[in-house]
Coordinates of C-alpha atoms in Angstrom, one line a residue:
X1454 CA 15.5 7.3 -69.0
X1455 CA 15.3 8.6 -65.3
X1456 CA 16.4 6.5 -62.8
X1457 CA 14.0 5.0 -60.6
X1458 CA 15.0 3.0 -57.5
X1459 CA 12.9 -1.0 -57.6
X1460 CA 9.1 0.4 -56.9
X1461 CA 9.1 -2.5 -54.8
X1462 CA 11.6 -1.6 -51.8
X1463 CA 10.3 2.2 -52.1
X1464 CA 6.1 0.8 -51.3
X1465 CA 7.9 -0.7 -48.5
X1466 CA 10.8 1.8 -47.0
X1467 CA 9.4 5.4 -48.6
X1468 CA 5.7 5.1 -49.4
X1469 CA 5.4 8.7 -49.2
X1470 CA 8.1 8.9 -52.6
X1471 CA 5.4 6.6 -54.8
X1472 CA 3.0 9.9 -55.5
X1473 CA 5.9 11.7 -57.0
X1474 CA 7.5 8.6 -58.4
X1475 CA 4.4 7.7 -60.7
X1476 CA 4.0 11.3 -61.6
X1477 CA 7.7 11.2 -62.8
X1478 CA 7.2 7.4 -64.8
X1479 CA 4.2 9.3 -66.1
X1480 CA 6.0 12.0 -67.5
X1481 CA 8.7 9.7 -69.0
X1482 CA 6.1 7.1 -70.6
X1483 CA 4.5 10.4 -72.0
X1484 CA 8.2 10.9 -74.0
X1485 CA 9.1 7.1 -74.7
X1486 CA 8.1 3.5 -75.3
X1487 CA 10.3 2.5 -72.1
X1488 CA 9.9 -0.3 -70.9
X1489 CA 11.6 -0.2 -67.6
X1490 CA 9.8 3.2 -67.0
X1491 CA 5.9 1.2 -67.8
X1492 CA 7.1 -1.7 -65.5
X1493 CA 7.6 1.4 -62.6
X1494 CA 4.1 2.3 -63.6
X1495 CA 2.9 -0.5 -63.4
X1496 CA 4.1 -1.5 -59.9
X1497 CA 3.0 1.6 -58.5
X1498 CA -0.3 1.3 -60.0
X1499 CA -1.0 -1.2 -57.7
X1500 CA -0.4 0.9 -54.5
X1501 CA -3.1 1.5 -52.2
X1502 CA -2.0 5.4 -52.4
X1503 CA -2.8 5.6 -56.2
X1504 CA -5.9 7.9 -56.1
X1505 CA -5.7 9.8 -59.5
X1506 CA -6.4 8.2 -63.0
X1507 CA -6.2 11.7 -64.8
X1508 CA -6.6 12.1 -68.7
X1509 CA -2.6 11.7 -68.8
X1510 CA -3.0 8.4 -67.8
X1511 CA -5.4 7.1 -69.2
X1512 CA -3.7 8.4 -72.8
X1513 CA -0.8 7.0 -71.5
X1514 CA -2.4 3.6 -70.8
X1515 CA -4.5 3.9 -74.9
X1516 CA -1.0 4.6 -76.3
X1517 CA 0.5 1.7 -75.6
X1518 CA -2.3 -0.5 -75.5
X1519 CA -1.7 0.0 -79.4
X1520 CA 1.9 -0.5 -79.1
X1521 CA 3.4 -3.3 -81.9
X1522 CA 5.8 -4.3 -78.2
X1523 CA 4.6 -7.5 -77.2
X1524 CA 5.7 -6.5 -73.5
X1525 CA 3.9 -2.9 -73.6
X1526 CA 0.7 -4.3 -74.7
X1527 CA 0.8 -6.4 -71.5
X1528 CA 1.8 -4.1 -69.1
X1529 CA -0.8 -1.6 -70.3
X1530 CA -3.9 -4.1 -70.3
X1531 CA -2.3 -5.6 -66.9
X1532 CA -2.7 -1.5 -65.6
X1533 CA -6.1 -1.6 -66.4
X1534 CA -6.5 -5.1 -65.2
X1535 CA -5.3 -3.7 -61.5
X1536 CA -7.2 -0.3 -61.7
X1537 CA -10.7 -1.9 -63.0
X1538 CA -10.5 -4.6 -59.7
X1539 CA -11.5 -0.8 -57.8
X1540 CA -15.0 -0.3 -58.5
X1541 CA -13.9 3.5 -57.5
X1542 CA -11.9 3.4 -60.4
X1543 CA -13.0 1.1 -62.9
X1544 CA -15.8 3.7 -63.8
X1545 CA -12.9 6.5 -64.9
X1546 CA -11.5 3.1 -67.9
X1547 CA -14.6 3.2 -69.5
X1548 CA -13.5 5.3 -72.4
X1549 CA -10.8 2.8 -73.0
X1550 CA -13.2 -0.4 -73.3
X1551 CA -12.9 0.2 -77.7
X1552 CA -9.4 -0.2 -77.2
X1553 CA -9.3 -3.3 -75.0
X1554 CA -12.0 -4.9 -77.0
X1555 CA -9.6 -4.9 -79.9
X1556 CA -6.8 -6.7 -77.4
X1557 CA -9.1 -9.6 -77.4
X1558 CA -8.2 -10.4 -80.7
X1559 CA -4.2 -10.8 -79.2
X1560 CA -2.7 -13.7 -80.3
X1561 CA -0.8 -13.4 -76.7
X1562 CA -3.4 -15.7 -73.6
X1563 CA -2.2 -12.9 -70.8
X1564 CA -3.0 -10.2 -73.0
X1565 CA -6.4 -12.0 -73.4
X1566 CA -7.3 -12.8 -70.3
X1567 CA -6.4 -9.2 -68.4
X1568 CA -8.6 -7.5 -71.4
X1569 CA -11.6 -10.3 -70.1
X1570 CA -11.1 -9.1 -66.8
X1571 CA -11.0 -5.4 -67.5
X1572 CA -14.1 -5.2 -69.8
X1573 CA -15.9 -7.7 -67.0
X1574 CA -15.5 -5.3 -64.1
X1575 CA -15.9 -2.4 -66.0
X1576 CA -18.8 -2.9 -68.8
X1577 CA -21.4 -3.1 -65.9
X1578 CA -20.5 0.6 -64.6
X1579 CA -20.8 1.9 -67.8
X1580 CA -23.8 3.9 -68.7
X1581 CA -26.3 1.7 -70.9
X1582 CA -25.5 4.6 -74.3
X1583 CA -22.1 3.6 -73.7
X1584 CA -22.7 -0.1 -72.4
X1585 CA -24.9 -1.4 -75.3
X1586 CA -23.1 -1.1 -78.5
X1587 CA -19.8 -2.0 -76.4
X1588 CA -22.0 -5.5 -75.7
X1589 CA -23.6 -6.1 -78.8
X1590 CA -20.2 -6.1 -80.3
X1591 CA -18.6 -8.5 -77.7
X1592 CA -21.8 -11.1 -78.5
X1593 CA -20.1 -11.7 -81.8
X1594 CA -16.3 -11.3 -81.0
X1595 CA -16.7 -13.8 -78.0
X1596 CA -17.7 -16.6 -79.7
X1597 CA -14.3 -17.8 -80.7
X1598 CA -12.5 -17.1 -77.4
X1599 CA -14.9 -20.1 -76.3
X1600 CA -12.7 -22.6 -77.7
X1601 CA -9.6 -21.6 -76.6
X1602 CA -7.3 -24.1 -75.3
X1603 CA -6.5 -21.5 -71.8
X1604 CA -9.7 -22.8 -70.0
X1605 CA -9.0 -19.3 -68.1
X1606 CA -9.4 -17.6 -70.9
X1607 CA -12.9 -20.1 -72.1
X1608 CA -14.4 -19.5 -68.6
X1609 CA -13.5 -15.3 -68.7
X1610 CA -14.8 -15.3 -72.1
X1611 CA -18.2 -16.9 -70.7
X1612 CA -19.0 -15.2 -68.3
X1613 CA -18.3 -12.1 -70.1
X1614 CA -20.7 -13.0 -72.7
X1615 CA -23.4 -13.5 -69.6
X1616 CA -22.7 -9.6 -68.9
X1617 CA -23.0 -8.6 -72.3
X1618 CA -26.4 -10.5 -72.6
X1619 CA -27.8 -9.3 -69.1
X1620 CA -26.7 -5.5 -71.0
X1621 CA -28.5 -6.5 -73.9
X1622 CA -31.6 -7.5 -72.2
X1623 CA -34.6 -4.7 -72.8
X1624 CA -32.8 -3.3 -76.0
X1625 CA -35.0 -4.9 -78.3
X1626 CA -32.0 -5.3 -80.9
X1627 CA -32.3 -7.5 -83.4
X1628 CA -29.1 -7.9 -83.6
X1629 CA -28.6 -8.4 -80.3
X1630 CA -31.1 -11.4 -80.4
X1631 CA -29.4 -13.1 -83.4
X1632 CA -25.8 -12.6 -81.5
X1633 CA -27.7 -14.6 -78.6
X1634 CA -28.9 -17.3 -80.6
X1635 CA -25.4 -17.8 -82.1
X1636 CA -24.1 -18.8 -79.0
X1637 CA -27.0 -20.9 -77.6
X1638 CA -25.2 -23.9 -78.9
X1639 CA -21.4 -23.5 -78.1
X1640 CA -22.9 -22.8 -74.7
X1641 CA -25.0 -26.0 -74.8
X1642 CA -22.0 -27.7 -76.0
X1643 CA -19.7 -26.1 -72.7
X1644 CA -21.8 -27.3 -70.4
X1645 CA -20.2 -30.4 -70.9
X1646 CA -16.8 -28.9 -70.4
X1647 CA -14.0 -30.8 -68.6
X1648 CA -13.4 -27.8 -66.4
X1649 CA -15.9 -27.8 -64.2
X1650 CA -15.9 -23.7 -64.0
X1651 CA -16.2 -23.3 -67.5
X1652 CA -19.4 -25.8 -67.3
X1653 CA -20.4 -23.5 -64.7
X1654 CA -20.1 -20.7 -66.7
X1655 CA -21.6 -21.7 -69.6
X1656 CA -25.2 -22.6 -67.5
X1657 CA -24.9 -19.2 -66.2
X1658 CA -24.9 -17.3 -69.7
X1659 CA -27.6 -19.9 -71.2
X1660 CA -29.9 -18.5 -68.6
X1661 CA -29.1 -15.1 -69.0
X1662 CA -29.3 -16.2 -73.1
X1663 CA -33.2 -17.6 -72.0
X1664 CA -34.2 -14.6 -69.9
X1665 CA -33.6 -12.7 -73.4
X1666 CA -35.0 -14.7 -75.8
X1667 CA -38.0 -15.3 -73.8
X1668 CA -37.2 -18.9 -73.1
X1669 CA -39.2 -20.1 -70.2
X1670 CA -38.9 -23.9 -70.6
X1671 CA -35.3 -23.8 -71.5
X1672 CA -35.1 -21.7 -68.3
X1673 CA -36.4 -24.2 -66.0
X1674 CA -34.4 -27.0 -67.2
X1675 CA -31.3 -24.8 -66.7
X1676 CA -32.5 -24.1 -63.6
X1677 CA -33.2 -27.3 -62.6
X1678 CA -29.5 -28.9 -63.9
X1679 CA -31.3 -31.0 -66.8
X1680 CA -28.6 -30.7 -69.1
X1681 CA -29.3 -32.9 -71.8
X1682 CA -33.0 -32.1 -72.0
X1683 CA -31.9 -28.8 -72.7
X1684 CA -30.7 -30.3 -76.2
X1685 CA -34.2 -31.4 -76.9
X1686 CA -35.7 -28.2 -76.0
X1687 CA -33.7 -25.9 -78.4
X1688 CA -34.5 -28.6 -81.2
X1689 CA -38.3 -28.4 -80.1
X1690 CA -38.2 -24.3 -79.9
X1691 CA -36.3 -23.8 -83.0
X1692 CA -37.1 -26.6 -85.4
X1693 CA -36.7 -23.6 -88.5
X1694 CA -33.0 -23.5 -87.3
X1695 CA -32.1 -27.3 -86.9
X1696 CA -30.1 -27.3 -90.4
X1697 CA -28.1 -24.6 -88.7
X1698 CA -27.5 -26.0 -85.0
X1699 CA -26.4 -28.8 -87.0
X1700 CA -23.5 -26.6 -89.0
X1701 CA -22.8 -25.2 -85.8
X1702 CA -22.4 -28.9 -83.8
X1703 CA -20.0 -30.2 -86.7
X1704 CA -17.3 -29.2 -85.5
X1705 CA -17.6 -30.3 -81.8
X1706 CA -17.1 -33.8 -83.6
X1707 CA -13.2 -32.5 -83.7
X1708 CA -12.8 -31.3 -80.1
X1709 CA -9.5 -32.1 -78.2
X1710 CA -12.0 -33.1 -75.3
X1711 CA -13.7 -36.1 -75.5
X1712 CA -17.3 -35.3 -73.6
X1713 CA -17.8 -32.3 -76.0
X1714 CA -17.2 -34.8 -79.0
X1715 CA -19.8 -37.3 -77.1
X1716 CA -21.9 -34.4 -76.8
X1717 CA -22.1 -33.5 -80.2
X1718 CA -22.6 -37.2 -81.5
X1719 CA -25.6 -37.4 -79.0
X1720 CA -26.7 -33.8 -80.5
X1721 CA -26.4 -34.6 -84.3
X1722 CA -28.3 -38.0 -83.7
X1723 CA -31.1 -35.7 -81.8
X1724 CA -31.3 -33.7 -84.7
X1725 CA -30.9 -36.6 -87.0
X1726 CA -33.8 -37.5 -86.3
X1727 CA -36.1 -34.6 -86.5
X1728 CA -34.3 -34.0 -90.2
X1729 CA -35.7 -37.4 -91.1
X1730 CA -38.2 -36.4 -93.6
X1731 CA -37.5 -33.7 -96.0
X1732 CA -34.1 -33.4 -95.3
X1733 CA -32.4 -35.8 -96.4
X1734 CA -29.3 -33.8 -97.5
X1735 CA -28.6 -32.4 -94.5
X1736 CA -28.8 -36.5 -93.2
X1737 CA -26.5 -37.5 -95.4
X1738 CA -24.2 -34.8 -93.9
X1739 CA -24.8 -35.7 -90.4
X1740 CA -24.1 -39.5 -91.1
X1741 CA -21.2 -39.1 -92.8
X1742 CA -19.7 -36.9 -90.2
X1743 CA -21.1 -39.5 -87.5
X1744 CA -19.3 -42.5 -90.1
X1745 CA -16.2 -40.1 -89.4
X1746 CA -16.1 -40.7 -85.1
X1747 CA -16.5 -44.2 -86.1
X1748 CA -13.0 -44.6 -85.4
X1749 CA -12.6 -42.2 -82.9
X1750 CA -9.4 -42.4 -80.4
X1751 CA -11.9 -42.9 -77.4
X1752 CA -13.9 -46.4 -77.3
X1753 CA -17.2 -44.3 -75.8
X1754 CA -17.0 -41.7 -78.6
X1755 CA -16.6 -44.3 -81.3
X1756 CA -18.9 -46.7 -80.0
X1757 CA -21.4 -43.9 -79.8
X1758 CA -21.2 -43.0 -83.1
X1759 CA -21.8 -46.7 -84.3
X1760 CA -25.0 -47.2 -82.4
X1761 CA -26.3 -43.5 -83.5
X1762 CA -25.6 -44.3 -87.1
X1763 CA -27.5 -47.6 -86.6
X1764 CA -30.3 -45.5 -84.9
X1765 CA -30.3 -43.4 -87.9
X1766 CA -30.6 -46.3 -90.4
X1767 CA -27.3 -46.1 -91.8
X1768 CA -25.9 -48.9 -93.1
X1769 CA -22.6 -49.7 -91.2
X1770 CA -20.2 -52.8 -91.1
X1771 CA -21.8 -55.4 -89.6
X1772 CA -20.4 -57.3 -85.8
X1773 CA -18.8 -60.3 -86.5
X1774 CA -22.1 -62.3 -85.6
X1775 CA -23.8 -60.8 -88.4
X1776 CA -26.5 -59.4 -86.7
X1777 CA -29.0 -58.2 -89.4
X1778 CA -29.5 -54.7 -89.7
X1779 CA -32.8 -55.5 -91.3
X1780 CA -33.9 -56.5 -87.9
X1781 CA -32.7 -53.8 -86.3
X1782 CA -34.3 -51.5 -88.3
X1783 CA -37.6 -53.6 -88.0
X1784 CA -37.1 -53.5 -84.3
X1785 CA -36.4 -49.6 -83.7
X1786 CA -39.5 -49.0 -86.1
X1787 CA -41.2 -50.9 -83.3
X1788 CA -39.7 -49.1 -80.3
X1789 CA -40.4 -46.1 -82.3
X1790 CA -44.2 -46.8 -82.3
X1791 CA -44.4 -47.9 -78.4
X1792 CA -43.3 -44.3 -77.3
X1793 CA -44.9 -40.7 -77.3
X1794 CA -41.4 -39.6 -77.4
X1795 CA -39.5 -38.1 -80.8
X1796 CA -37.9 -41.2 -82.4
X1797 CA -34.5 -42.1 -80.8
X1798 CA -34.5 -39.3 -78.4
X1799 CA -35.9 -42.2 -75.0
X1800 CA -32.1 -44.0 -76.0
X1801 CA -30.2 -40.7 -76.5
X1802 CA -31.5 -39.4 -73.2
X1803 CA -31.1 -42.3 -71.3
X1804 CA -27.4 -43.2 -72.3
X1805 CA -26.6 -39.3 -71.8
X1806 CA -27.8 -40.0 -68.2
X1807 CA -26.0 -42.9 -67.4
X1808 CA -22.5 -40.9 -68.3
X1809 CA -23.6 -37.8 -66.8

């Protein structure tokens, strides 16, 4: 291996050297897997002086992107990382993005989150031929990056999916649409996020999700920061797919953080009761999943469940002061008729405002 002096000290003492000292790193990463020579590369990558991302490079930087080296598959996504933050640049890495796509399925959160960051600067400056498919196949491979526990790598992920759906818009893909309507309700469910930025992120791509699909109510509530209305509206738009919002709230019920959990008991009573009649098998699913939180490790989740099982006239074990649940099902039925509102969603809403 060549020896190179720290790139460091030579940006600072011999900036003049860093031309011919990434030209000779190049030629050495060209003939090895080294990685003291990529870590030269790297550095120098980041120097204001770096004007040329040739074809060498750039085979260079796909080479090891594939690399089974923990360490290289870093450094070369952290390369394009730096070059895509230059808009100048970032246009030259767009016959990479296949490649960096692929490093979102990393097992390694870095390796994640500076592929995120490369595709987000770089996927708008793409030209749409190249742009589309690109997004059309990130709608489907985001979805699980949304629960990861690196809320960096959540809130990346997001935002992401909000370019690829503003990319999507106008395409008239089917695909593209039933990608979108995949993630309407792990979106829904992130607005409730404990990281504020990821909640943040998650309003941003429902809108750009609503502008697709044509949503105009949905829009407004977004908008307008109605966030549990927005439940209500994707049950009252899509009542065909409320067996399958339901599959896809389950398992929210198992989330490390306790307002998504809340938020999906509140959901699956919504939905609950709009499966009333007809579908009763589905019911039966959502109670017994509800009779699961019952005994939740957080008082509010648990408690919630209890009440929305008694909403849903589900027989549950009775407070000590026997309290009939006769009665309480005689007494909801008369709620039930006092309101123009869908049964049990006045009581849903109301606590969900009270905790939000």
């Amino acid at each position: 291996m060549p020896f190179f002096p720290p790139a460091r000290v030579l940006r600072r003492e011999a900036p003049a050297c860093c031309a011919s000292l990434s030209a000779q790193a190049l030629r050495g990463l060209r003939a090895c897997q080294d990685m003291g020579t990529m870590a030269v590369f790297v550095e120098l990558l980041d120097d204001d002086d770096f004007e040329r991302v040739d074809g060498d490079t750039l085979h260079v930087l796909r080479f090891h992107l594939r690399s089974e080296s923990l360490a290289l598959r870093r450094m070369a996504v952290t390369s394009l990382a730096t070059l895509s933050g230059r808009p100048e640049k970032a246009a030259t890495l767009r016959g990479l993005l296949p490649e960096v796509t692929q490093r979102l399925q990393d097992d390694d959160c870095g390796i994640r989150t500076a592929a995120l960051t490369v595709l987000r600067n770089t996927l708008c400056l793409a030209d749409r031929q190249t742009a589309v498919p690109i997004a059309l196949q990130l709608l489907a491979a985001l979805l699980p990056l949304f629960e990861n526990e690196s809320s960096s790598v959540r809130e990346h992920s997001i935002l992401l999916c909000r370019d690829a759906v503003d990319v999507a818009v106008g395409t008239h893909a089917k695909q593209g649409k039933k990608e979108v309507r995949r993630s309407l309700m792990p979106l829904f469910f992130h607005l409730h996020d404990e990281d504020h930025s990821v909640a943040q992120a998650s309003r941003e791509a429902l809108l750009g999700a609503a502008k697709l699909l044509k949503r105009r109510q949905l829009r407004k509530l977004l908008e307008t920061e109605q966030t549990w209305r927005v439940a209500e509206r994707l049950l009252a738009e899509n009542s065909s797919r409320a067996e399958e919002y339901v599959e896809q709230s389950l398992p929210y019920l198992q989330s490390p953080q306790e307002p998504l959990r809340e938020a999906a008991v509140r959901f699956l009573g919504l939905a609950g009761q709009r499966l009333r009649d007809g579908h009763q098998e589905k019911l039966q699913v959502i109670c017994e999943a509800l009779q699961g939180k019952a005994n939740d490790s957080s008082p509010s989740v648990s408690s919630l469940a209890l009440q929305t099982l008694r909403m849903l006239g589900t027989a549950v074990e009775e407070p000590a002061s026997g309290f009939s649940l006769r009665a309480l099902r005689y007494r909801f039925r008369r709620a039930c008729r006092r309101t123009t509102r869908a049964p049990g969603d006045a009581w849903l809403c109301c606590r969900s405002c009270v905790q939000s």
